[in-house]
Amino acid sequence: MVKLLENGGCFCKHNLLQSKSIFSGNFCGDGKAHYAPNIIIQPIHMELHLDFSEIKNCTVKGKNFITFTHEISTNFFLPQQKDLTTVYLDAISFNDLTVKGEGTRYYYDGRKLTICWDSPFEVNENRKVEIDYTVIHPIAGIYFNIPNEQYPMRVMHCITDHEPERCRYWIPLVDSPTVRTTLEFLITAPTDLMAIANGRQTMKKKIDNDLSLTKWVLDTDRCPSYLICVAIGDFLYVEDNDPELNIPISYLGPKGKFSKLDFSILFTGKQKAEDLKRTFGKTASMIKWIQKKLDYPFPWKKYYQIVSPQVRGAMENISFVAWNDFYCIDETLSKEKQLLVDQTNVHEISHTYFGNLLVVRHFDHTWLKESWATYMEAVWIEEHLDADHFRYEMLDCKHLYVQEAARYVRPLVKRVWESPWEMFDSHAYPGGGLRLHMLRMLLGEHAFWAGVRNYVKTFAGKVVETEDFRKCLERSSGLNLVKFFDQWIFGKGYPKLKLKFDYNFEKNIVQIKLEQTQSSKDTGVVKIFEINFEIEVEDINGYVYSLNLEFSDSTVSSAQVALMDTSTAIKIIRLDPLGKLIFDVETEGSVPEVVLINTCKSAKDICNRIWAYEELINMGTTNGMRKVQENILIEPFWGVRVQVANALSKAKTHLCVLTLAAMLENEKDFRAMYGLASACNIRDPIIHNALRKFLNNDNNPYRATAAALENLGKQNCPADLEYLINFANDDTKIGQHGILRSGVFEGLANHSSKGSYVYLEQQTRVSLFPALRKESEKSLKFQPEKTLPALISGLATAALKQVCNASQNHVISLLTDLLRDHRHFVKKEAILALCEFGNVESIPAILGTKPTFADQVLLDWMFIRRMLSSLKENRGESKIKDLVRNLEDVEGRLRKMEWNWTDDKDSKQRDEEEAENVKKETDLGGSIRNINNNTRERIYECTKG
């Protein structure tokens, strides 16, 4: 699965780059050990009769005919009779639930359904039960997109999204990947709506003028609950079959008619056929590629892909993959996002094998599917683009994993968690993908892929655990991989290295010392990772020397090499030149600046060029920074430019600002623009001018423009307020999925002015509180639903920067009212904002929302509970926050002075008088005198001119 956090669901590493992690501090602090359920009696087939005739009321009437069997022949070992007479099904908040079956009795407590038979099962005996039920407005599992008074242009549909354990909210079953069944769906729905499910369609007929019955069958493959998918709605259907593949390939999305400036598009999520084909057009070629790569035929009878705003990401349901419609790209968005979408497509297709055909026994082995899907993205890039793109993809994986590992480290295989979602983190996705690449480098191409193909063939249609994978690799390579798996899969952490570089010019000897330091910084991590660390140095004559530093029983390793010619000198250094390892390295400035300058300009691989740039930026010398600017403006690979921009943004020096501004002005590659615009988050007149110049180009892509708008607000220039509001009011500048509108809301929130707060407050009332509209606001439009998260968080941010307590109390009141909104994403944004306010009085109202959140949904109650705990712990800081807000008001007045001083030096006298008043007002007490230091320095800079 790929979880789209920015819209509430899909994890792929790409979204992790742009999203806040739900995990902070130690992993699974409140968790317990989880195990796969017993399968003494197990379901083998489900016949689901699903009645969607009341779809407008978000109601489903269901009948689940479940066939159970007992296939274990060792009955005499069972200690308890109930193991052969009782099953437990997951079923949360069902209405009118009844069970029918010969010799059965049942008990339902609202969460678990217990079914007991009068007599025990015999070996290979099948028994069938019928479970009748109704679900009304389920809080998870199946999601409804229904037109209403506020959004009448929505396209009616509903769709399921089950991973990891959400099917239990609308179908009674054993909700675990261990249990897999064949499936039949008999779906009753309004005649004007399509009904699609897993497998192949075998029948469709009219029941009457209003209703139709559609049957789908998945009888050749057994499906775990989290891979079941059903969609009912008014869908656009686009066929894209390939003559070389004997399976139908189709793309679906909410249907609608379009005009050039159809504002309703942003409210409904309706799609265009050309956008669906642009998004998924490489699907057939990807299927053919992976069949060949794994030497195993594609197992499904169809491959459909559907987009919907109700899906929380991209989900690899068997034969029917569901995507959040944020992934559907128009021509403009494709300029910066096509590669990301293609990678996600490969990710989901890879799950056909890793996750669907080979199902993990339980979530402790989640890495076996998510690491593989992530790594297959990189392999596809390697074989369809070039080595630079492959190395950059692996570097992205490393950054994500290391970033998370700075907060916590865990083994890839772990049974303790609070929610199974916790296993779907950067350890499982990029962290596991990196380890698969290490195995490939260790075994070599032939042995590695031979082992993988054997693994797929051996366990096709079965459940797998980590040891199954290890043994297949051992059979293909002859290597004993137990220690590798103990360290890298069942162990915690990764090598953190301290590098000491010593170049003796007189003797022409290069000596390098490495020390593993991870065990001194992190508790419980592997002390010594057994690795061979390769370093390559090149002299000015082009001779290349290789050093191999081995670690086995010591944390320290060193090597040296003498240069061939005494007249030569070291020019370039490359760490891990082939990209075989996961590691972090600190050089403590020991690598000479001239070597780093040559490396950033001329190293063969992008990873070492990026590393050299980052070292130079950390050193910060004038000469080094001038070389950074000189070289980065001619750097050929767009990803290097993005990473250097990030490093410059962190350093924030004057030379960094100059370089960032030049990079943004010079950039022509749409793929890099978002990264560069995001990095321009430093408040400086030079950056301000660069952002305004960038925004003057209407041909820039959406995400880059949105990032520029967000950072323009951070400049706090009074003259920008009118520009931002005009941009926000321009309905030709909404952007697909509301990307531009969301960006300008963030920019207004960052602007910190009274005017930006007033605008955001008005738009929030108009869109979310129609009853609070003033008479003069009756003609204002609702904001697109996809922009509401940015609007809510933006209003909270703007209110926090206002000194007026009445404004803050008003926003807190609005946010508290939003806790009753029926949309989960609105409630969550309101909860996050209330926690940001530090408003402990809101805790009871937040706690009251618990019944509306699913236990198994990412960023839902587990995260909310942690936020509330933090809020309670920090309640004593509220007085300090009030003082800080007063300080920010003073700083706001100061910002106006600075901009006036920049734009009109003749007003110096007025500024000096104003600054003197500000100095008097900044004495807010000893509790925040340290906070005032930065402000006083800026006052001095302003007045001394």
mmCIF file of N, CA and C in Angstrom, residues 296-368:
data_model
loop_
_atom_site.group_PDB
_atom_site.id
_atom_site.type_symbol
_atom_site.label_atom_id
_atom_site.label_comp_id
_atom_site.label_asym_id
_atom_site.label_seq_id
_atom_site.Cartn_x
_atom_site.Cartn_y
_atom_site.Cartn_z
ATOM 1 N N TYR A 296 7.316 -15.058 -13.730
ATOM 2 C CA TYR A 296 6.067 -15.637 -13.232
ATOM 3 C C TYR A 296 4.914 -14.896 -13.899
ATOM 4 N N PRO A 297 3.958 -15.632 -14.491
ATOM 5 C CA PRO A 297 2.861 -14.964 -15.205
ATOM 6 C C PRO A 297 1.983 -14.142 -14.273
ATOM 7 N N PHE A 298 1.431 -13.067 -14.806
ATOM 8 C CA PHE A 298 0.548 -12.211 -14.014
ATOM 9 C C PHE A 298 -0.671 -13.030 -13.601
ATOM 10 N N PRO A 299 -1.004 -13.091 -12.309
ATOM 11 C CA PRO A 299 -1.979 -14.083 -11.837
ATOM 12 C C PRO A 299 -3.452 -13.687 -11.940
ATOM 13 N N TRP A 300 -3.783 -12.392 -12.151
ATOM 14 C CA TRP A 300 -5.187 -11.992 -12.060
ATOM 15 C C TRP A 300 -5.868 -12.027 -13.421
ATOM 16 N N LYS A 301 -7.196 -12.156 -13.391
ATOM 17 C CA LYS A 301 -8.002 -12.234 -14.614
ATOM 18 C C LYS A 301 -8.330 -10.857 -15.176
ATOM 19 N N LYS A 302 -8.075 -9.832 -14.416
ATOM 20 C CA LYS A 302 -8.238 -8.454 -14.892
ATOM 21 C C LYS A 302 -7.310 -7.578 -14.083
ATOM 22 N N TYR A 303 -7.106 -6.331 -14.555
ATOM 23 C CA TYR A 303 -6.381 -5.357 -13.754
ATOM 24 C C TYR A 303 -7.055 -4.011 -13.948
ATOM 25 N N TYR A 304 -7.944 -3.675 -12.999
ATOM 26 C CA TYR A 304 -8.652 -2.407 -13.017
ATOM 27 C C TYR A 304 -8.004 -1.472 -11.996
ATOM 28 N N GLN A 305 -8.031 -0.169 -12.319
ATOM 29 C CA GLN A 305 -7.563 0.852 -11.388
ATOM 30 C C GLN A 305 -8.606 1.956 -11.321
ATOM 31 N N ILE A 306 -8.948 2.355 -10.109
ATOM 32 C CA ILE A 306 -9.995 3.351 -9.904
ATOM 33 C C ILE A 306 -9.467 4.463 -9.011
ATOM 34 N N VAL A 307 -9.857 5.701 -9.299
ATOM 35 C CA VAL A 307 -9.491 6.834 -8.458
ATOM 36 C C VAL A 307 -10.733 7.379 -7.776
ATOM 37 N N SER A 308 -10.563 7.832 -6.544
ATOM 38 C CA SER A 308 -11.668 8.396 -5.777
ATOM 39 C C SER A 308 -11.104 9.268 -4.672
ATOM 40 N N PRO A 309 -11.776 10.376 -4.358
ATOM 41 C CA PRO A 309 -11.311 11.192 -3.221
ATOM 42 C C PRO A 309 -11.495 10.487 -1.890
ATOM 43 N N GLN A 310 -12.241 9.378 -1.872
ATOM 44 C CA GLN A 310 -12.516 8.686 -0.620
ATOM 45 C C GLN A 310 -11.469 7.632 -0.269
ATOM 46 N N VAL A 311 -10.588 7.307 -1.198
ATOM 47 C CA VAL A 311 -9.551 6.309 -0.932
ATOM 48 C C VAL A 311 -8.397 6.977 -0.209
ATOM 49 N N ARG A 312 -7.870 6.307 0.803
ATOM 50 C CA ARG A 312 -6.791 6.909 1.571
ATOM 51 C C ARG A 312 -5.448 6.501 1.010
ATOM 52 N N GLY A 313 -5.218 6.767 -0.253
ATOM 53 C CA GLY A 313 -3.923 6.500 -0.839
ATOM 54 C C GLY A 313 -4.023 5.652 -2.080
ATOM 55 N N ALA A 314 -3.138 4.679 -2.225
ATOM 56 C CA ALA A 314 -3.197 3.712 -3.312
ATOM 57 C C ALA A 314 -3.144 2.330 -2.677
ATOM 58 N N MET A 315 -4.110 1.490 -3.025
ATOM 59 C CA MET A 315 -4.260 0.205 -2.344
ATOM 60 C C MET A 315 -4.331 -0.916 -3.356
ATOM 61 N N GLU A 316 -3.491 -1.940 -3.147
ATOM 62 C CA GLU A 316 -3.245 -2.998 -4.119
ATOM 63 C C GLU A 316 -4.269 -4.113 -4.083
ATOM 64 N N ASN A 317 -5.543 -3.821 -3.928
ATOM 65 C CA ASN A 317 -6.573 -4.847 -3.872
ATOM 66 C C ASN A 317 -6.452 -5.810 -5.054
ATOM 67 N N ILE A 318 -6.709 -7.092 -4.819
ATOM 68 C CA ILE A 318 -6.531 -8.103 -5.863
ATOM 69 C C ILE A 318 -7.375 -7.775 -7.087
ATOM 70 N N SER A 319 -6.720 -7.536 -8.192
ATOM 71 C CA SER A 319 -7.295 -7.267 -9.519
ATOM 72 C C SER A 319 -8.054 -5.947 -9.625
ATOM 73 N N PHE A 320 -8.117 -5.172 -8.547
ATOM 74 C CA PHE A 320 -8.911 -3.942 -8.547
ATOM 75 C C PHE A 320 -8.247 -2.923 -7.615
ATOM 76 N N VAL A 321 -7.262 -2.199 -8.142
ATOM 77 C CA VAL A 321 -6.435 -1.295 -7.339
ATOM 78 C C VAL A 321 -7.145 0.056 -7.190
ATOM 79 N N ALA A 322 -7.188 0.547 -5.978
ATOM 80 C CA ALA A 322 -7.864 1.821 -5.694
ATOM 81 C C ALA A 322 -6.831 2.891 -5.358
ATOM 82 N N TRP A 323 -7.039 4.083 -5.901
ATOM 83 C CA TRP A 323 -6.118 5.208 -5.708
ATOM 84 C C TRP A 323 -6.885 6.424 -5.198
ATOM 85 N N ASN A 324 -6.259 7.209 -4.366
ATOM 86 C CA ASN A 324 -6.774 8.544 -4.100
ATOM 87 C C ASN A 324 -6.652 9.364 -5.376
ATOM 88 N N ASP A 325 -7.651 10.173 -5.664
ATOM 89 C CA ASP A 325 -7.640 10.893 -6.944
ATOM 90 C C ASP A 325 -6.579 11.976 -7.006
ATOM 91 N N PHE A 326 -5.877 12.224 -5.900
ATOM 92 C CA PHE A 326 -4.757 13.163 -5.927
ATOM 93 C C PHE A 326 -3.669 12.707 -6.902
ATOM 94 N N TYR A 327 -3.636 11.392 -7.167
ATOM 95 C CA TYR A 327 -2.642 10.858 -8.086
ATOM 96 C C TYR A 327 -3.016 11.072 -9.550
ATOM 97 N N CYS A 328 -4.276 11.381 -9.824
ATOM 98 C CA CYS A 328 -4.686 11.600 -11.219
ATOM 99 C C CYS A 328 -4.155 12.962 -11.663
ATOM 100 N N ILE A 329 -3.411 12.984 -12.756
ATOM 101 C CA ILE A 329 -2.665 14.187 -13.119
ATOM 102 C C ILE A 329 -3.094 14.729 -14.476
ATOM 103 N N ASP A 330 -3.279 16.042 -14.524
ATOM 104 C CA ASP A 330 -3.524 16.683 -15.811
ATOM 105 C C ASP A 330 -2.179 17.016 -16.462
ATOM 106 N N GLU A 331 -2.218 17.690 -17.580
ATOM 107 C CA GLU A 331 -0.987 17.947 -18.334
ATOM 108 C C GLU A 331 -0.005 18.788 -17.532
ATOM 109 N N THR A 332 -0.510 19.773 -16.809
ATOM 110 C CA THR A 332 0.379 20.636 -16.025
ATOM 111 C C THR A 332 1.016 19.887 -14.865
ATOM 112 N N LEU A 333 0.215 19.146 -14.111
ATOM 113 C CA LEU A 333 0.745 18.434 -12.956
ATOM 114 C C LEU A 333 1.703 17.323 -13.374
ATOM 115 N N SER A 334 1.484 16.770 -14.555
ATOM 116 C CA SER A 334 2.367 15.688 -15.011
ATOM 117 C C SER A 334 3.798 16.163 -15.205
ATOM 118 N N LYS A 335 3.999 17.451 -15.443
ATOM 119 C CA LYS A 335 5.349 17.966 -15.668
ATOM 120 C C LYS A 335 6.241 17.780 -14.447
ATOM 121 N N GLU A 336 5.646 17.797 -13.270
ATOM 122 C CA GLU A 336 6.451 17.650 -12.053
ATOM 123 C C GLU A 336 6.145 16.373 -11.295
ATOM 124 N N LYS A 337 5.079 15.648 -11.676
ATOM 125 C CA LYS A 337 4.655 14.517 -10.852
ATOM 126 C C LYS A 337 4.553 13.197 -11.626
ATOM 127 N N GLN A 338 4.849 13.184 -12.930
ATOM 128 C CA GLN A 338 4.658 11.969 -13.710
ATOM 129 C C GLN A 338 5.528 10.825 -13.191
ATOM 130 N N LEU A 339 6.776 11.114 -12.867
ATOM 131 C CA LEU A 339 7.664 10.054 -12.386
ATOM 132 C C LEU A 339 7.162 9.489 -11.071
ATOM 133 N N LEU A 340 6.708 10.339 -10.158
ATOM 134 C CA LEU A 340 6.185 9.868 -8.884
ATOM 135 C C LEU A 340 4.979 8.968 -9.107
ATOM 136 N N VAL A 341 4.075 9.342 -10.017
ATOM 137 C CA VAL A 341 2.896 8.529 -10.304
ATOM 138 C C VAL A 341 3.300 7.195 -10.917
ATOM 139 N N ASP A 342 4.264 7.229 -11.839
ATOM 140 C CA ASP A 342 4.735 5.982 -12.451
ATOM 141 C C ASP A 342 5.334 5.054 -11.395
ATOM 142 N N GLN A 343 6.095 5.609 -10.489
ATOM 143 C CA GLN A 343 6.684 4.793 -9.430
ATOM 144 C C GLN A 343 5.598 4.170 -8.555
ATOM 145 N N THR A 344 4.594 4.952 -8.230
ATOM 146 C CA THR A 344 3.504 4.422 -7.415
ATOM 147 C C THR A 344 2.774 3.311 -8.156
ATOM 148 N N ASN A 345 2.626 3.461 -9.465
ATOM 149 C CA ASN A 345 2.001 2.412 -10.267
ATOM 150 C C ASN A 345 2.813 1.124 -10.199
ATOM 151 N N VAL A 346 4.133 1.238 -10.332
ATOM 152 C CA VAL A 346 4.998 0.062 -10.194
ATOM 153 C C VAL A 346 4.864 -0.530 -8.791
ATOM 154 N N HIS A 347 4.796 0.337 -7.792
ATOM 155 C CA HIS A 347 4.654 -0.104 -6.404
ATOM 156 C C HIS A 347 3.426 -1.007 -6.251
ATOM 157 N N GLU A 348 2.281 -0.553 -6.763
ATOM 158 C CA GLU A 348 1.052 -1.333 -6.612
ATOM 159 C C GLU A 348 1.074 -2.602 -7.458
ATOM 160 N N ILE A 349 1.612 -2.529 -8.663
ATOM 161 C CA ILE A 349 1.723 -3.731 -9.497
ATOM 162 C C ILE A 349 2.644 -4.752 -8.829
ATOM 163 N N SER A 350 3.703 -4.272 -8.181
ATOM 164 C CA SER A 350 4.617 -5.176 -7.490
ATOM 165 C C SER A 350 3.919 -5.928 -6.368
ATOM 166 N N HIS A 351 2.940 -5.284 -5.737
ATOM 167 C CA HIS A 351 2.189 -5.953 -4.680
ATOM 168 C C HIS A 351 1.390 -7.144 -5.211
ATOM 169 N N THR A 352 1.141 -7.179 -6.513
ATOM 170 C CA THR A 352 0.491 -8.364 -7.080
ATOM 171 C C THR A 352 1.243 -9.618 -6.666
ATOM 172 N N TYR A 353 2.558 -9.526 -6.653
ATOM 173 C CA TYR A 353 3.399 -10.648 -6.251
ATOM 174 C C TYR A 353 3.722 -10.580 -4.762
ATOM 175 N N PHE A 354 4.246 -9.456 -4.327
ATOM 176 C CA PHE A 354 4.700 -9.307 -2.946
ATOM 177 C C PHE A 354 3.591 -8.684 -2.103
ATOM 178 N N GLY A 355 2.756 -9.544 -1.524
ATOM 179 C CA GLY A 355 1.639 -9.074 -0.704
ATOM 180 C C GLY A 355 0.331 -9.735 -1.064
ATOM 181 N N ASN A 356 0.098 -9.955 -2.366
ATOM 182 C CA ASN A 356 -1.153 -10.550 -2.817
ATOM 183 C C ASN A 356 -0.988 -12.025 -3.153
ATOM 184 N N LEU A 357 -0.072 -12.325 -4.078
ATOM 185 C CA LEU A 357 0.205 -13.719 -4.417
ATOM 186 C C LEU A 357 0.935 -14.396 -3.256
ATOM 187 N N LEU A 358 1.870 -13.703 -2.656
ATOM 188 C CA LEU A 358 2.551 -14.137 -1.438
ATOM 189 C C LEU A 358 2.073 -13.219 -0.316
ATOM 190 N N VAL A 359 1.218 -13.738 0.556
ATOM 191 C CA VAL A 359 0.604 -12.929 1.602
ATOM 192 C C VAL A 359 1.394 -13.079 2.896
ATOM 193 N N VAL A 360 1.713 -11.954 3.540
ATOM 194 C CA VAL A 360 2.428 -12.043 4.818
ATOM 195 C C VAL A 360 1.525 -12.681 5.862
ATOM 196 N N ARG A 361 2.114 -13.530 6.715
ATOM 197 C CA ARG A 361 1.319 -14.256 7.709
ATOM 198 C C ARG A 361 0.649 -13.297 8.680
ATOM 199 N N HIS A 362 1.380 -12.280 9.095
ATOM 200 C CA HIS A 362 0.812 -11.264 9.974
ATOM 201 C C HIS A 362 1.629 -9.994 9.798
ATOM 202 N N PHE A 363 1.200 -8.915 10.451
ATOM 203 C CA PHE A 363 1.786 -7.613 10.186
ATOM 204 C C PHE A 363 3.206 -7.472 10.721
ATOM 205 N N ASP A 364 3.680 -8.404 11.551
ATOM 206 C CA ASP A 364 5.079 -8.338 11.970
ATOM 207 C C ASP A 364 6.023 -8.553 10.795
ATOM 208 N N HIS A 365 5.524 -9.146 9.706
ATOM 209 C CA HIS A 365 6.341 -9.368 8.505
ATOM 210 C C HIS A 365 5.945 -8.413 7.370
ATOM 211 N N THR A 366 5.379 -7.264 7.728
ATOM 212 C CA THR A 366 4.929 -6.284 6.724
ATOM 213 C C THR A 366 6.035 -5.919 5.745
ATOM 214 N N TRP A 367 7.276 -5.898 6.213
ATOM 215 C CA TRP A 367 8.381 -5.476 5.348
ATOM 216 C C TRP A 367 8.483 -6.359 4.113
ATOM 217 N N LEU A 368 8.056 -7.631 4.199
ATOM 218 C CA LEU A 368 8.177 -8.531 3.058
ATOM 219 C C LEU A 368 7.352 -8.061 1.867
#
